Amino acid sequence: MDGQAKVISFEPTCLPMEMTIEAAREPLIVRALRGDVVERTPVWLMRQAGRYLPEYRAIRAEHSFMETCRTPELAAEVTLQPIRRFGVDAAIIFSDILLVIDAMGAEVTFSDRGPAVGRPIRTAGDVRKLGRVEPERDLPYVAEAIRATVASLPEGVPLIGFAGAPFTLLTYLMEGKGERAVSAARAFLMREPDLADELLGLLADAVTVHLVAQVEAGARVVQLFDSWAGSLQPGLWERFAARYSRRVFEGLRHLSVPTIYFVRCAADHLLHLTEAGADAYSVGWLCDLSWARSVLGEGIPIQGNLDPAVLLTRPELIRDEVDRVIAAGGCRGHIFNLGHGVLPQTDPEMVRVLVEAVRESSSRIC
Ligand code: 1CP
């Protein structure tokens, strides 16, 4: 701290006095992810850009999902929509976790029924046919969309880059689609652990270079989505999901950006979650946030975990639930989010109520 000017006075005066000007310039969410005491809890929402927004649907009426992802101006526009509408504290680049495996040759398509993988993995030969990813050659539009978005974001609102965790990408390659039980993937890990290691190693490398490219283009925070890892028994989770997510986080360490690992809550995994090696953990609504914090360790920043279905109710209930989550999260190391993505049938006005409630509730207690 030596050599940095102290903030003498600040309006409103809820910033901790010892905070330096340097630190105050860092985005709120970055400070919260470092575990600093903050003046209010930062809030952003998974799937904050998407089908519940009429302005998103208007773009999708003219352009397919893939085209929206692959056209930097469209992806940037969609990324900015929830920032303009709600003033959330972070943007997340509009893209999809499956673009990486498409770049590796899996032939991913998106329809109203969800994503589908045209060339699922069945044999060792299929694994060896997968290509290595070179972001500049294979996913140039992601970096371009990030640069375009960052140029238009309000000051203090950072962009989150993201990717799917190796195990979650493996499930799409094995199942051919999103599948909660991931039975084909579970059987594959047990039946062919060596081939699973080979595949997960390839995926970890691809995801790492993809995330490095996103940070180099301007992402200031990174989130790794391990959406299906909660279906693994703890032993398999540690051996195959945590290990390869850790490899990704290690590959990002030199960049010094805060990292978040998302798993839907599964009680036993929480006991070992920090083995994934992220800076912060995003948990689903099935676990109590205070309990999750005590299991993970007091010093570990945590993100979450309002049930997205709360947004399908009414303002008073939303405010009550927000108060509960804010009280559990406290003023240090909590980033407010949903336990999973915004549901498509959500009324955008309820999202506004939520964001305002987080501001009020956390300003009151912090
Ligand atoms: O417009 C449409 O109809 C497409 C719906 C859609 C959207 C809006 C898909 C297809 N992907 C996305 C964007 C997306 N996907 C984002 C954008 C940024 C934001 O959050 O605003 C992100 C972060 C993702 C990540 C993603 N894609 C995950 C991880 C998070 C999660 O939901 O668990 C997963 C599993 C996917 C795969 C995927 N792509 C699309 C859907 C509907 C799904 C999941 C459902 C399934 O596999 O059954």
Coordinates of C-alpha atoms and ligand atoms in Angstrom, one line a residue:
M1 CA 0.0 0.0 0.0
D2 CA 3.0 2.3 0.5
G3 CA 3.2 5.0 -2.1
Q4 CA -0.5 4.9 -2.9
A5 CA -2.7 7.8 -2.0
K6 CA -5.4 7.2 0.5
V7 CA -9.0 8.1 -0.2
I8 CA -9.7 11.0 2.1
S9 CA -13.4 11.3 1.7
F10 CA -15.9 9.4 -0.5
E11 CA -19.6 10.1 -1.1
P12 CA -21.5 8.0 -0.2
T13 CA -19.2 7.3 2.7
C14 CA -19.6 3.6 3.0
L15 CA -16.2 2.7 1.5
P16 CA -13.8 1.4 4.1
M17 CA -11.4 4.2 5.0
E18 CA -8.2 2.3 4.4
M19 CA -9.2 1.7 0.8
T20 CA -6.7 3.2 -1.7
I21 CA -7.6 5.1 -4.8
E22 CA -5.9 2.4 -6.8
A23 CA -8.1 -0.3 -5.2
A24 CA -11.3 1.8 -5.5
R25 CA -10.7 1.9 -9.3
E26 CA -10.9 -1.8 -9.5
P27 CA -14.4 -3.0 -10.5
L28 CA -16.6 -4.0 -7.5
I29 CA -16.8 -7.6 -8.6
V30 CA -13.0 -8.0 -8.9
R31 CA -12.6 -6.6 -5.4
A32 CA -15.3 -9.0 -4.1
L33 CA -13.6 -11.9 -5.8
R34 CA -10.4 -11.0 -4.1
G35 CA -12.2 -11.2 -0.8
D36 CA -12.0 -7.4 0.0
V37 CA -14.7 -5.9 2.2
V38 CA -17.0 -4.1 -0.3
E39 CA -19.5 -1.2 0.0
R40 CA -22.3 -3.4 -1.5
T41 CA -22.6 -6.8 -3.0
P42 CA -22.0 -7.0 -6.7
V43 CA -24.7 -8.7 -8.8
W44 CA -24.8 -10.3 -12.2
L45 CA -27.0 -13.2 -13.4
M46 CA -26.1 -16.3 -15.3
R47 CA -27.9 -16.2 -18.7
Q48 CA -28.6 -12.5 -18.1
A49 CA -28.7 -12.2 -21.9
G50 CA -31.2 -14.5 -23.4
R51 CA -34.7 -15.5 -24.4
Y52 CA -36.5 -13.7 -21.5
L53 CA -35.5 -10.3 -23.0
P54 CA -37.6 -9.0 -25.9
E55 CA -34.6 -7.2 -27.4
Y56 CA -32.8 -10.5 -27.5
R57 CA -35.8 -12.3 -29.1
A58 CA -35.9 -9.5 -31.7
I59 CA -32.3 -10.3 -32.7
R60 CA -32.9 -14.0 -32.7
A61 CA -36.0 -13.5 -35.0
E62 CA -33.5 -12.4 -37.7
H63 CA -30.4 -14.4 -36.8
S64 CA -29.8 -18.0 -35.7
F65 CA -28.1 -18.7 -32.4
M66 CA -24.8 -19.7 -34.1
E67 CA -24.9 -16.6 -36.3
T68 CA -25.5 -14.4 -33.3
C69 CA -22.5 -16.0 -31.5
R70 CA -20.3 -15.7 -34.6
T71 CA -21.1 -12.2 -35.6
P72 CA -19.1 -9.9 -33.2
E73 CA -21.4 -6.9 -33.5
L74 CA -24.5 -9.1 -32.7
A75 CA -22.7 -10.9 -29.8
A76 CA -21.6 -7.6 -28.4
E77 CA -25.0 -6.1 -28.7
V78 CA -26.7 -9.0 -26.9
T79 CA -24.0 -8.9 -24.2
L80 CA -24.8 -5.2 -23.6
Q81 CA -28.6 -5.6 -23.5
P82 CA -28.8 -6.5 -19.8
I83 CA -26.2 -3.9 -18.8
R84 CA -28.3 -1.2 -20.4
R85 CA -31.6 -2.4 -19.0
F86 CA -30.6 -3.3 -15.4
G87 CA -27.1 -1.9 -14.7
V88 CA -25.7 -5.2 -13.4
D89 CA -22.1 -5.1 -12.1
A90 CA -20.6 -7.4 -14.8
A91 CA -21.3 -8.4 -18.4
I92 CA -20.7 -12.0 -19.6
I93 CA -19.7 -12.4 -23.2
F94 CA -22.5 -13.9 -25.3
S95 CA -21.2 -17.2 -26.6
D96 CA -21.6 -20.9 -25.7
I97 CA -19.6 -23.5 -24.0
L98 CA -20.1 -25.8 -27.0
L99 CA -18.3 -23.6 -29.5
V100 CA -15.0 -25.1 -28.4
I101 CA -16.0 -28.7 -29.2
D102 CA -17.5 -27.5 -32.4
A103 CA -14.1 -26.0 -33.3
M104 CA -12.6 -29.4 -32.4
G105 CA -14.8 -31.1 -35.0
A106 CA -17.8 -32.3 -33.0
E107 CA -20.3 -30.5 -35.4
V108 CA -22.6 -28.9 -32.8
T109 CA -26.0 -27.6 -33.8
F110 CA -28.6 -25.6 -31.8
S111 CA -32.4 -25.9 -32.1
D112 CA -35.4 -25.1 -29.9
R113 CA -34.8 -28.5 -28.4
G114 CA -31.3 -27.5 -27.2
P115 CA -27.8 -28.3 -28.5
A116 CA -26.9 -31.5 -30.4
V117 CA -23.5 -33.0 -31.2
G118 CA -23.4 -34.3 -34.7
R119 CA -20.2 -36.4 -34.2
P120 CA -20.3 -37.8 -30.6
I121 CA -17.4 -39.8 -29.3
R122 CA -17.7 -43.6 -29.3
T123 CA -14.2 -44.9 -29.8
A124 CA -10.5 -44.1 -29.2
G125 CA -10.4 -43.3 -33.0
D126 CA -13.0 -40.7 -32.5
V127 CA -11.0 -39.1 -29.7
R128 CA -7.9 -39.0 -31.9
K129 CA -9.8 -37.3 -34.7
L130 CA -10.5 -34.3 -32.6
G131 CA -8.5 -31.2 -33.6
R132 CA -6.5 -28.9 -31.4
V133 CA -7.9 -25.5 -31.0
E134 CA -6.1 -22.3 -32.1
P135 CA -8.3 -19.5 -31.0
E136 CA -7.1 -17.0 -33.6
R137 CA -7.9 -19.5 -36.4
D138 CA -10.9 -21.3 -35.0
L139 CA -12.7 -18.9 -32.7
P140 CA -11.6 -15.4 -33.8
Y141 CA -15.1 -14.0 -33.5
V142 CA -15.1 -14.5 -29.7
A143 CA -12.1 -12.2 -29.2
E144 CA -13.6 -9.7 -31.6
A145 CA -16.9 -9.7 -29.8
I146 CA -15.0 -9.2 -26.5
R147 CA -13.1 -6.3 -27.9
A148 CA -16.3 -4.7 -29.3
T149 CA -18.1 -5.2 -26.0
V150 CA -15.3 -3.9 -23.8
A151 CA -15.2 -0.7 -25.9
S152 CA -18.8 0.0 -25.2
L153 CA -19.1 -1.1 -21.5
P154 CA -19.7 1.6 -18.9
E155 CA -16.7 2.3 -16.7
G156 CA -16.4 -0.1 -13.7
V157 CA -18.3 -2.8 -15.4
P158 CA -15.9 -5.6 -16.3
L159 CA -16.5 -8.4 -18.8
I160 CA -16.6 -12.1 -17.8
G161 CA -15.1 -14.6 -20.2
F162 CA -16.2 -18.2 -19.8
A163 CA -15.9 -21.8 -21.0
G164 CA -17.2 -25.2 -20.2
A165 CA -15.2 -27.3 -17.8
P166 CA -13.5 -30.4 -19.5
F167 CA -15.8 -32.9 -17.8
T168 CA -19.0 -31.0 -18.8
L169 CA -17.7 -30.8 -22.4
L170 CA -17.0 -34.5 -22.3
T171 CA -20.6 -35.2 -21.4
Y172 CA -21.9 -33.5 -24.5
L173 CA -19.3 -35.4 -26.6
M174 CA -20.5 -38.7 -25.0
E175 CA -24.2 -38.1 -24.7
G176 CA -24.7 -36.0 -27.9
K177 CA -26.8 -33.6 -26.0
G178 CA -27.4 -32.1 -22.5
E179 CA -28.3 -34.9 -20.2
R180 CA -28.7 -34.5 -16.4
A181 CA -27.9 -38.0 -15.4
V182 CA -24.8 -38.3 -17.8
S183 CA -24.9 -42.1 -17.6
A184 CA -23.0 -42.6 -20.9
A185 CA -20.2 -40.3 -19.5
R186 CA -20.2 -41.9 -16.1
A187 CA -19.9 -45.4 -17.7
F188 CA -17.1 -44.1 -20.0
L189 CA -15.0 -42.8 -17.1
M190 CA -15.3 -46.1 -15.3
R191 CA -14.9 -48.4 -18.3
E192 CA -12.1 -46.5 -20.1
P193 CA -10.2 -44.2 -17.6
D194 CA -7.1 -44.0 -19.8
L195 CA -9.1 -42.8 -22.8
A196 CA -11.1 -40.5 -20.6
D197 CA -7.8 -39.0 -19.4
E198 CA -6.7 -38.5 -23.0
L199 CA -9.9 -36.8 -23.9
L200 CA -10.1 -34.6 -20.8
G201 CA -6.5 -33.6 -21.4
L202 CA -7.3 -32.5 -25.0
L203 CA -10.4 -30.6 -23.7
A204 CA -8.4 -28.9 -20.9
D205 CA -5.8 -27.7 -23.4
A206 CA -8.5 -26.4 -25.7
V207 CA -10.4 -24.6 -22.9
T208 CA -7.2 -23.1 -21.5
V209 CA -6.1 -21.5 -24.8
H210 CA -9.7 -20.3 -25.4
L211 CA -9.8 -18.6 -22.0
V212 CA -6.3 -17.1 -22.4
A213 CA -7.5 -15.6 -25.7
Q214 CA -10.6 -14.2 -24.0
V215 CA -8.5 -12.5 -21.3
E216 CA -6.0 -11.2 -23.8
A217 CA -9.0 -9.6 -25.7
G218 CA -10.2 -7.9 -22.5
A219 CA -12.1 -10.3 -20.2
R220 CA -11.3 -9.4 -16.6
V221 CA -12.9 -12.3 -14.8
V222 CA -13.2 -15.9 -16.0
Q223 CA -15.9 -18.5 -15.1
L224 CA -15.7 -22.2 -15.8
F225 CA -19.0 -23.9 -16.1
D226 CA -19.1 -27.5 -14.8
S227 CA -22.8 -27.9 -15.2
W228 CA -23.0 -31.7 -15.2
A229 CA -20.2 -32.5 -12.7
G230 CA -22.8 -32.7 -9.8
S231 CA -24.0 -36.0 -11.3
L232 CA -20.7 -37.7 -10.5
Q233 CA -20.0 -39.7 -7.3
P234 CA -17.4 -37.8 -5.3
G235 CA -14.5 -40.2 -6.2
L236 CA -15.1 -39.7 -10.0
W237 CA -15.7 -36.0 -9.5
E238 CA -12.2 -35.6 -7.9
R239 CA -10.5 -37.9 -10.3
F240 CA -12.0 -36.5 -13.6
A241 CA -13.8 -33.3 -13.0
A242 CA -11.8 -31.4 -10.4
R243 CA -8.4 -32.6 -11.7
Y244 CA -9.0 -31.2 -15.2
S245 CA -10.6 -28.0 -14.1
R246 CA -7.6 -27.5 -11.9
R247 CA -5.4 -27.9 -14.9
V248 CA -7.3 -25.2 -16.7
F249 CA -7.1 -22.8 -13.7
E250 CA -3.3 -23.5 -13.4
G251 CA -3.0 -22.6 -17.1
L252 CA -4.6 -19.2 -16.4
R253 CA -2.7 -18.4 -13.2
H254 CA 0.0 -16.2 -15.0
L255 CA -2.8 -13.9 -16.2
S256 CA -3.8 -12.9 -12.6
V257 CA -7.5 -12.7 -13.4
P258 CA -10.0 -13.9 -10.8
T259 CA -11.5 -17.3 -11.6
I260 CA -14.9 -18.7 -10.7
Y261 CA -15.9 -22.4 -10.9
F262 CA -19.6 -23.2 -11.2
V263 CA -21.0 -26.5 -10.1
R264 CA -24.6 -27.2 -9.3
C265 CA -24.8 -28.0 -5.6
A266 CA -24.1 -31.6 -4.7
A267 CA -23.5 -31.8 -0.9
D268 CA -20.5 -34.1 -0.9
H269 CA -18.7 -32.3 -3.7
L270 CA -18.6 -29.1 -1.6
L271 CA -16.3 -30.8 0.9
H272 CA -13.7 -31.2 -1.9
L273 CA -14.7 -28.3 -4.1
T274 CA -11.6 -26.2 -3.5
E275 CA -9.5 -29.0 -5.2
A276 CA -10.7 -27.5 -8.5
G277 CA -8.3 -24.7 -7.8
A278 CA -10.4 -21.6 -8.6
D279 CA -10.4 -18.4 -6.7
A280 CA -14.2 -18.4 -6.1
Y281 CA -17.0 -20.9 -6.3
S282 CA -20.5 -20.5 -7.7
V283 CA -23.1 -22.8 -6.1
G284 CA -26.6 -23.8 -6.9
W285 CA -29.7 -23.1 -4.8
L286 CA -29.9 -26.6 -3.3
C287 CA -27.4 -25.7 -0.7
D288 CA -27.6 -23.1 2.0
L289 CA -25.1 -20.3 1.3
S290 CA -23.9 -20.0 4.9
W291 CA -23.4 -23.7 5.1
A292 CA -21.5 -23.7 1.8
R293 CA -19.3 -20.9 3.0
S294 CA -18.5 -22.7 6.2
V295 CA -17.7 -25.9 4.3
L296 CA -15.5 -24.2 1.7
G297 CA -13.7 -22.0 4.2
E298 CA -14.4 -18.5 5.4
G299 CA -11.7 -16.9 3.2
I300 CA -13.1 -18.4 -0.1
P301 CA -15.3 -16.0 -2.1
I302 CA -18.6 -17.5 -3.1
Q303 CA -21.2 -16.7 -5.8
G304 CA -24.9 -17.4 -5.8
N305 CA -27.4 -18.7 -5.1
L306 CA -31.0 -17.5 -5.5
D307 CA -33.4 -20.1 -7.0
P308 CA -34.2 -18.8 -10.5
A309 CA -37.8 -19.8 -9.9
V310 CA -38.1 -17.0 -7.3
L311 CA -38.1 -14.6 -10.3
L312 CA -41.4 -16.3 -11.4
T313 CA -43.2 -15.1 -8.2
R314 CA -43.8 -11.5 -7.1
P315 CA -41.7 -8.5 -5.9
E316 CA -42.3 -8.9 -2.1
L317 CA -41.1 -12.5 -2.3
I318 CA -38.1 -11.6 -4.4
R319 CA -37.1 -8.9 -1.9
D320 CA -37.5 -11.4 1.0
E321 CA -35.4 -14.1 -0.7
V322 CA -32.8 -11.5 -1.7
D323 CA -32.5 -10.4 2.0
R324 CA -32.0 -14.0 3.0
V325 CA -29.2 -14.6 0.5
I326 CA -27.5 -11.3 1.2
A327 CA -27.6 -12.0 5.0
A328 CA -26.0 -15.4 4.3
G329 CA -23.4 -14.0 1.9
G330 CA -22.3 -11.1 4.1
C331 CA -20.2 -8.2 3.0
R332 CA -16.9 -9.9 2.2
G333 CA -16.4 -12.4 -0.6
H334 CA -19.9 -12.7 -1.9
I335 CA -21.1 -12.1 -5.5
F336 CA -24.8 -12.2 -5.8
N337 CA -26.1 -14.5 -8.6
L338 CA -28.8 -17.1 -9.3
G339 CA -28.1 -20.7 -8.5
H340 CA -28.4 -21.3 -12.3
G341 CA -29.5 -19.3 -15.3
V342 CA -32.4 -16.9 -15.7
L343 CA -35.4 -19.0 -16.9
P344 CA -36.8 -18.0 -20.4
Q345 CA -40.3 -17.4 -19.0
T346 CA -39.0 -14.7 -16.5
D347 CA -40.6 -11.3 -16.7
P348 CA -37.7 -8.8 -17.2
E349 CA -39.4 -6.4 -14.6
M350 CA -38.8 -9.0 -11.9
V351 CA -35.1 -9.0 -12.8
R352 CA -35.1 -5.3 -12.3
V353 CA -36.8 -5.8 -8.9
L354 CA -34.1 -8.3 -8.0
V355 CA -31.1 -6.1 -9.0
E356 CA -32.5 -3.1 -7.0
A357 CA -33.3 -5.4 -4.0
V358 CA -29.6 -6.6 -4.0
R359 CA -28.4 -3.0 -4.0
E360 CA -30.7 -1.9 -1.2
S361 CA -30.3 -5.0 0.9
S362 CA -26.5 -5.1 0.7
S363 CA -26.1 -1.3 1.1
R364 CA -28.1 -1.6 4.3
I365 CA -25.9 -4.3 5.9
C366 CA -22.5 -3.4 4.4
Ligands
1CP1 O1 -31.5 -18.3 -28.2 C1 -31.6 -19.5 -27.9 O2 -32.6 -20.2 -28.0 C2 -30.4 -20.3 -27.4 C3 -30.4 -20.5 -25.9 C4 -28.9 -20.4 -25.5 C5 -28.3 -19.2 -25.0 C6 -28.9 -17.9 -24.7 C7 -27.9 -21.4 -25.6 C8 -28.1 -22.7 -26.1 N1 -26.7 -20.8 -25.1 C9 -26.9 -19.5 -24.7 C10 -25.9 -18.6 -24.3 C11 -25.0 -19.0 -23.2 N2 -24.7 -20.3 -22.9 C12 -24.3 -18.1 -22.3 C13 -24.3 -16.6 -22.6 C14 -24.1 -15.7 -21.6 C15 -25.1 -15.4 -20.5 O3 -25.1 -16.2 -19.5 O4 -25.9 -14.5 -20.6 C16 -23.6 -19.0 -21.4 C17 -22.8 -18.5 -20.3 C18 -23.8 -20.3 -21.8 C19 -23.2 -21.4 -21.1 C20 -23.8 -22.8 -21.3 N3 -24.2 -23.3 -22.5 C21 -23.8 -23.8 -20.3 C22 -23.3 -23.6 -18.9 C23 -24.3 -23.0 -18.1 C24 -25.5 -23.9 -17.8 O5 -26.6 -23.5 -18.3 O6 -25.4 -24.8 -17.0 C25 -24.3 -25.0 -20.9 C26 -24.6 -26.3 -20.2 C27 -24.6 -24.7 -22.3 C28 -25.1 -25.6 -23.3 C29 -26.3 -25.0 -23.9 N4 -26.4 -24.1 -24.9 C30 -27.7 -23.7 -25.1 C31 -28.5 -24.4 -24.1 C32 -30.0 -24.2 -24.0 C33 -27.6 -25.1 -23.3 C34 -28.0 -25.9 -22.1 C35 -29.1 -26.9 -22.1 C36 -28.8 -28.3 -22.5 O7 -27.7 -28.7 -22.8 O8 -29.8 -29.1 -22.5

